[in-house]
Short mmCIF file of C-alpha atoms in Angstrom, two decimals:
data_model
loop_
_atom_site.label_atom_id
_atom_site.label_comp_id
_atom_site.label_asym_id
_atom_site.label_seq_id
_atom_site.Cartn_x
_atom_site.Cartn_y
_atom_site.Cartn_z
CA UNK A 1 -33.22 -39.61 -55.67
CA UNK A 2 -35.62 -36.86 -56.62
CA UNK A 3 -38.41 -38.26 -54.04
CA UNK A 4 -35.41 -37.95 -51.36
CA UNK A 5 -34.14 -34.59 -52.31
CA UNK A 6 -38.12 -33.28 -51.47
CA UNK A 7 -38.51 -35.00 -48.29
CA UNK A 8 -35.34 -33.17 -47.66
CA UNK A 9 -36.17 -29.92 -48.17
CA UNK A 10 -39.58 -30.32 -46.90
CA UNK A 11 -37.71 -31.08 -43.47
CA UNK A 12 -35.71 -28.30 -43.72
CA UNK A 13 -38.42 -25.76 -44.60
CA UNK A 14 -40.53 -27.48 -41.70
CA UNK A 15 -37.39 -27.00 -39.25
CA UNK A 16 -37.27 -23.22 -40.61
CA UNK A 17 -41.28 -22.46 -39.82
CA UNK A 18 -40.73 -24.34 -36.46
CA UNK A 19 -37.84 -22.22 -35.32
CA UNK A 20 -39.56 -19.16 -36.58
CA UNK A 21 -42.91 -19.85 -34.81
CA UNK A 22 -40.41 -20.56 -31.55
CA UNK A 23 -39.10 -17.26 -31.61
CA UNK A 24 -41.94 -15.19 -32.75
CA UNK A 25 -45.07 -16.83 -31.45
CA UNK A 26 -46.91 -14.02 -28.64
CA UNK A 27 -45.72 -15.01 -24.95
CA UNK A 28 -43.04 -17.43 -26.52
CA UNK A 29 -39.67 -17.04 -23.72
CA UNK A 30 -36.97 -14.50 -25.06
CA UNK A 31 -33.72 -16.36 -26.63
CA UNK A 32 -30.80 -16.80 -23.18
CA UNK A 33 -29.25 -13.96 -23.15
CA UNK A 34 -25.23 -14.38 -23.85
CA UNK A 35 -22.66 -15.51 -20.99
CA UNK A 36 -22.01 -12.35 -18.95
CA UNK A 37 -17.92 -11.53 -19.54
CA UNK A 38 -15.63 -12.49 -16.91
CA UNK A 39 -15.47 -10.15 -14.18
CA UNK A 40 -12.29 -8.29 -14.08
CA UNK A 41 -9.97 -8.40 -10.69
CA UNK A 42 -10.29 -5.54 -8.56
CA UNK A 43 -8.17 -3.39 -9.27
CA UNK A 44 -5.80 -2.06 -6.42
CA UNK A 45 -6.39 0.51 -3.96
CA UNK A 46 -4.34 3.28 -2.57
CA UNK A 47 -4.74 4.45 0.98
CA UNK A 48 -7.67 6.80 2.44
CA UNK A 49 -5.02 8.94 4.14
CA UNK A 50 -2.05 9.00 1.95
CA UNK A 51 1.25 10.80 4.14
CA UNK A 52 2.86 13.63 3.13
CA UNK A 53 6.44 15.07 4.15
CA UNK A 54 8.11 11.91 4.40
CA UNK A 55 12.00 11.92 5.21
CA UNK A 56 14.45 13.56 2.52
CA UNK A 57 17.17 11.93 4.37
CA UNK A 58 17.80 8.32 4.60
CA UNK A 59 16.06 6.47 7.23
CA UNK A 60 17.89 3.55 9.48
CA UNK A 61 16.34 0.10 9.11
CA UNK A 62 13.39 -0.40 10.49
CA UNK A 63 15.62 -3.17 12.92
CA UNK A 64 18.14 -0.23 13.74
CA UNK A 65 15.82 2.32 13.91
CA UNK A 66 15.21 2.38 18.00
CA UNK A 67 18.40 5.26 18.32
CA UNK A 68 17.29 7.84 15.92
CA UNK A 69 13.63 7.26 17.16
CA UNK A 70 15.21 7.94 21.12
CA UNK A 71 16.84 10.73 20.25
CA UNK A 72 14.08 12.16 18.32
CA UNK A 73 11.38 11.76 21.04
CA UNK A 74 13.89 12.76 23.93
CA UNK A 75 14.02 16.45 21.74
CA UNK A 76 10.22 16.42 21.26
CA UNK A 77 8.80 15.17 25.23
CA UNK A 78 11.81 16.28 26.63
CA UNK A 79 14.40 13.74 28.71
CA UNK A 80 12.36 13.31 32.02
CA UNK A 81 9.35 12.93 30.14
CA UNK A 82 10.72 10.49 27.65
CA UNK A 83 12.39 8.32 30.28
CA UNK A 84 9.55 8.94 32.64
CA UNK A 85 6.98 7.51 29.89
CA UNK A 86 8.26 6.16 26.89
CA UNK A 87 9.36 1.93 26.66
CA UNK A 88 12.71 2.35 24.39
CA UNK A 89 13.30 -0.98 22.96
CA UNK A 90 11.23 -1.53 19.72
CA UNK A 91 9.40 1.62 19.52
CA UNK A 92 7.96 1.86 16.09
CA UNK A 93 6.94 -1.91 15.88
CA UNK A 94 4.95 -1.66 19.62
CA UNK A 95 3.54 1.59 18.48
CA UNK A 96 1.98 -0.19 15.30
CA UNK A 97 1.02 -3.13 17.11
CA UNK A 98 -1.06 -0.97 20.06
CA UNK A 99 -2.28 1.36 17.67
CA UNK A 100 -3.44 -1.87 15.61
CA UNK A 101 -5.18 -3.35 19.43
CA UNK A 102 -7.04 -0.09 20.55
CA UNK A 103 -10.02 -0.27 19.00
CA UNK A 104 -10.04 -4.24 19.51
CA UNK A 105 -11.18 -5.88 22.18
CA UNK A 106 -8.34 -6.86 23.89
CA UNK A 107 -4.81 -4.91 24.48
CA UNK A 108 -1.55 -6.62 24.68
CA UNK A 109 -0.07 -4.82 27.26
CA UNK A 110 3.66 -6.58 26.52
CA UNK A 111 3.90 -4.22 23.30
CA UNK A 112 3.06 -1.07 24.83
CA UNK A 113 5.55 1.69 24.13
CA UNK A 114 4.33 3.27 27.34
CA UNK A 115 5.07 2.80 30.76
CA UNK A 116 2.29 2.08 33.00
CA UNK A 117 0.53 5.08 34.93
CA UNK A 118 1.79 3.51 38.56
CA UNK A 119 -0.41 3.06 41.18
CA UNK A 120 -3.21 0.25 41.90
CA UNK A 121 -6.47 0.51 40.15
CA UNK A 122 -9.07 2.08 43.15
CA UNK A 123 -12.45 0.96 43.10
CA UNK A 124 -15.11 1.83 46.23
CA UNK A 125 -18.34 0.54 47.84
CA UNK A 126 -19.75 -2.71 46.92
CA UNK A 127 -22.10 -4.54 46.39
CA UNK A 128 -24.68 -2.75 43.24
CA UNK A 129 -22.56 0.57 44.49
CA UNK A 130 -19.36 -0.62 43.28
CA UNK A 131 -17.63 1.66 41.33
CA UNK A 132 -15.01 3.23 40.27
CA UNK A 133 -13.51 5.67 43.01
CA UNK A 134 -13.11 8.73 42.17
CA UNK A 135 -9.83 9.27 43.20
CA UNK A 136 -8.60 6.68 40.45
CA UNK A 137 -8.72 9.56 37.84
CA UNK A 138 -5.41 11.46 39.62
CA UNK A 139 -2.98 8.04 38.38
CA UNK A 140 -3.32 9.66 34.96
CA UNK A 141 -2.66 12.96 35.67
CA UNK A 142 0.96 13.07 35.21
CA UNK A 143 0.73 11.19 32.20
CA UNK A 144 -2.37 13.62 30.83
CA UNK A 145 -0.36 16.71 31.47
CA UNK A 146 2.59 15.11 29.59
CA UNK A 147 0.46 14.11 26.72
CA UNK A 148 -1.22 17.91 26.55
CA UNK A 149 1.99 19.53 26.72
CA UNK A 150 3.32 17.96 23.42
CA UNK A 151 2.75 20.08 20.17
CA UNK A 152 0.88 17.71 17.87
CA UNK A 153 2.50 19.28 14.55
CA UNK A 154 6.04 18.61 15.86
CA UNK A 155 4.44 15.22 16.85
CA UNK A 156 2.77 14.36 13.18
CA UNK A 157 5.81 15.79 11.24
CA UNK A 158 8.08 13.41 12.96
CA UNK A 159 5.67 10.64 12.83
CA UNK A 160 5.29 11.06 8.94
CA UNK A 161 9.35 12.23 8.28
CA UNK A 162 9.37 8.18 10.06
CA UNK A 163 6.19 6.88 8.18
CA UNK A 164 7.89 4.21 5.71
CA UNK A 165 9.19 2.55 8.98
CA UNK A 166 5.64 2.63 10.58
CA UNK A 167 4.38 1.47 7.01
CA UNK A 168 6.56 -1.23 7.29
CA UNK A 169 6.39 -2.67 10.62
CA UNK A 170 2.36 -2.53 9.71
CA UNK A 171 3.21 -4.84 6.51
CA UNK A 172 5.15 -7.27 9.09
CA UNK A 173 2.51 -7.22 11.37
CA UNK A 174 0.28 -8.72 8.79
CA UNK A 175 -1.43 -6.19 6.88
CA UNK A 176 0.46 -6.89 3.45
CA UNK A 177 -2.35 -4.62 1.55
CA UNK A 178 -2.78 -2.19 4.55
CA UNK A 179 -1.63 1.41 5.32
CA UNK A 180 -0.64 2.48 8.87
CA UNK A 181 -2.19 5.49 8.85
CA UNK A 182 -5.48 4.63 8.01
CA UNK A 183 -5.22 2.14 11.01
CA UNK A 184 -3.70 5.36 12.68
CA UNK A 185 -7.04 6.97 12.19
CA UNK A 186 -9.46 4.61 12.72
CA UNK A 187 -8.00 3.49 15.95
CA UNK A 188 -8.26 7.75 16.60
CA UNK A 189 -11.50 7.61 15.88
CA UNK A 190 -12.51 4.78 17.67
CA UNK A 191 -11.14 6.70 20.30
CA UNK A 192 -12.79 9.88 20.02
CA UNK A 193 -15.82 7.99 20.33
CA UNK A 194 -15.29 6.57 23.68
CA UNK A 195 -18.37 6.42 25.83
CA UNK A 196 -18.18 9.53 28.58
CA UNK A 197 -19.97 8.45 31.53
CA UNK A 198 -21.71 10.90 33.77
CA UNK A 199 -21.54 10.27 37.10
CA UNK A 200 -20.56 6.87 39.31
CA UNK A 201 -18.86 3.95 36.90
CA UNK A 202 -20.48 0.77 38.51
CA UNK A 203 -18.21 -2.07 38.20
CA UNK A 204 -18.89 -6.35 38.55
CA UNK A 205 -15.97 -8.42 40.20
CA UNK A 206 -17.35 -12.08 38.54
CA UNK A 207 -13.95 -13.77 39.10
CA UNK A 208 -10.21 -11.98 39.57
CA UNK A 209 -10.52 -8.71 37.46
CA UNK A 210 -12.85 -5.85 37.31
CA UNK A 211 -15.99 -5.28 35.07
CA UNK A 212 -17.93 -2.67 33.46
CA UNK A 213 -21.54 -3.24 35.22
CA UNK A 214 -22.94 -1.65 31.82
CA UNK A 215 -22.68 -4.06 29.08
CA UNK A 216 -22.38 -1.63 26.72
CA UNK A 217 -19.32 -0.22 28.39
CA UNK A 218 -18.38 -3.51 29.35
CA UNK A 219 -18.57 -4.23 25.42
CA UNK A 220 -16.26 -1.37 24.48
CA UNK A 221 -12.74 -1.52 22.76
CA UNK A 222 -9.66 -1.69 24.81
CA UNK A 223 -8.89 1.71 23.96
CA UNK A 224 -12.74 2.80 25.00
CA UNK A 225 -12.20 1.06 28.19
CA UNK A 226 -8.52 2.67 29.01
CA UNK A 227 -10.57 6.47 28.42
CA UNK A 228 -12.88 5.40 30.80
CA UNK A 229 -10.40 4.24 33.49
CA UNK A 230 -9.19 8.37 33.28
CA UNK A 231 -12.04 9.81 34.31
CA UNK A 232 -14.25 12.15 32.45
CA UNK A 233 -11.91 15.33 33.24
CA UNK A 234 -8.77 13.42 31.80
CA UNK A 235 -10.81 12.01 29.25
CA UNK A 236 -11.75 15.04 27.57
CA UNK A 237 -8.59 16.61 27.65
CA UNK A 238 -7.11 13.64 25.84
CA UNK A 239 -10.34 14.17 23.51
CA UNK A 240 -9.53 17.39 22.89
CA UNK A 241 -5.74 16.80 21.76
CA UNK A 242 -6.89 13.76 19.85
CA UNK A 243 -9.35 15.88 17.77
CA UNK A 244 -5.97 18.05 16.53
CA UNK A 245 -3.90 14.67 16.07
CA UNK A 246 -6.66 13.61 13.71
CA UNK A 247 -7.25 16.56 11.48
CA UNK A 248 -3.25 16.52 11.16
CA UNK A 249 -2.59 12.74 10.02
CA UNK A 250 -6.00 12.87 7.82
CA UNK A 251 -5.25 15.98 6.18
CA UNK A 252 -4.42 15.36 2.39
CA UNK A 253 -1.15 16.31 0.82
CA UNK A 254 -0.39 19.72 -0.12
CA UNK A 255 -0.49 18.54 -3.93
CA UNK A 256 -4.02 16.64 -3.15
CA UNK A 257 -5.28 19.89 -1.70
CA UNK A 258 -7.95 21.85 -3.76
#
């Protein structure tokens, strides 16, 4: 028994000096460091451009909401602009789902809460000199002097007195986790950034439809590519406005203000 109890010990005190000489012996590798902790779920995120000034008074459903949005648009366009322009079925839902296609790559034109401009899309020459014709740019006018003429604080205070409709119809669009208006202002910006080409706007005709000869044009959103179509006078008077439509829907709330 006594014999036993040494070999025992001496096993233990060898396992000791082993362990020891493991963990302290020059160039010996460092002890695993311990399991990281679980990473915690991101937490959630408000919106980049939260909207002020939203509606004291109830607002219709979003459903039922096509007669207050009429009436509202006819004060701020003005009738024969409103029935000269505006689509009145489904407003708020086809104005979230173009604002949500602009700076895609393709537009559905069957949502559009706009009329169309009129008019047959005029190209000239051919050949490598077909292009755009310049006379193409007067089928926006109307619809550029129309869009100039509206004040765009009346415009953004109705728009965000209306905004937990436009939220929603962005949440049934597919954007559960979304905000509207930081679509709004992305889609403003991509916009804003539309190529402005100087001079002739040389087109392709590969099959049926029109194409930008520059692939880099050809390559721009739908939005880009509807700027274009204007012509660079229209285009930068849309610019223009667009730059005071954007500093309005980005601007913090007063409470967020410094």
């Amino acid at each position: 028994m006594r014999a036993s109890r040494i070999l025992i010990a001496v096993l233990v005190l060898a396992a000791v000096v082993a362990a020891g000489l493991y963990f302290l012996w020059p160039g010996a590798p460092p002890p695993p460091p311990p399991p990281p902790p679980p990473a915690a779920p991101p937490a959630p995120t408000g919106p980049k451009y939260p909207v002020a000034g939203q509606s004291e008074q109830p607002l219709p459903t979003l459903a039922a909401s096509d007669p207050s949005v009429v009436e509202a648009l006819q004060k701020l366009l003005g009738p024969e602009a409103f029935a000269q322009w505006i689509v009145p079925e489904g407003l708020i839902r086809n104005i979230v789902a173009t604002v949500d296609n602009l700076p895609r790559e393709h537009f559905a034109r069957r949502v559009s809460p706009l009329h169309g401009v009129g008019g047959a899309f005029k190209a000239s020459g051919s050949g490598d000199a077909l292009a755009i014709a310049p006379a193409n740019a007067a089928r926006y006018t109307a619809f550029v002097t129309a869009f100039d003429h509206v004040d765009p604080a009346a415009a953004v205070a109705l728009y965000q007195k209306l905004y937990p409709l436009f939220q929603q119809a962005y949440v049934e669009l597919g954007y559960p986790n979304g905000y509207f208006n930081d679509r709004l202002v992305e889609a403003l910006d991509n916009l804003l950034d539309a190529p402005e080409p100087n001079g002739p706007v040389k087109l392709v005709l590969p099959k049926v439809l029109y194409e930008y000869a520059d692939p880099d044009l050809e390559a721009a959103s739908a939005g880009q590519k509807a700027m274009i179509r204007m012509g660079l006078g229209n285009e930068a008077k849309v610019k223009a406005k667009l730059k005071q439509y954007r500093a309005l829907v980005s601007a913090p709330p007063p409470a967020q203000r410094p």
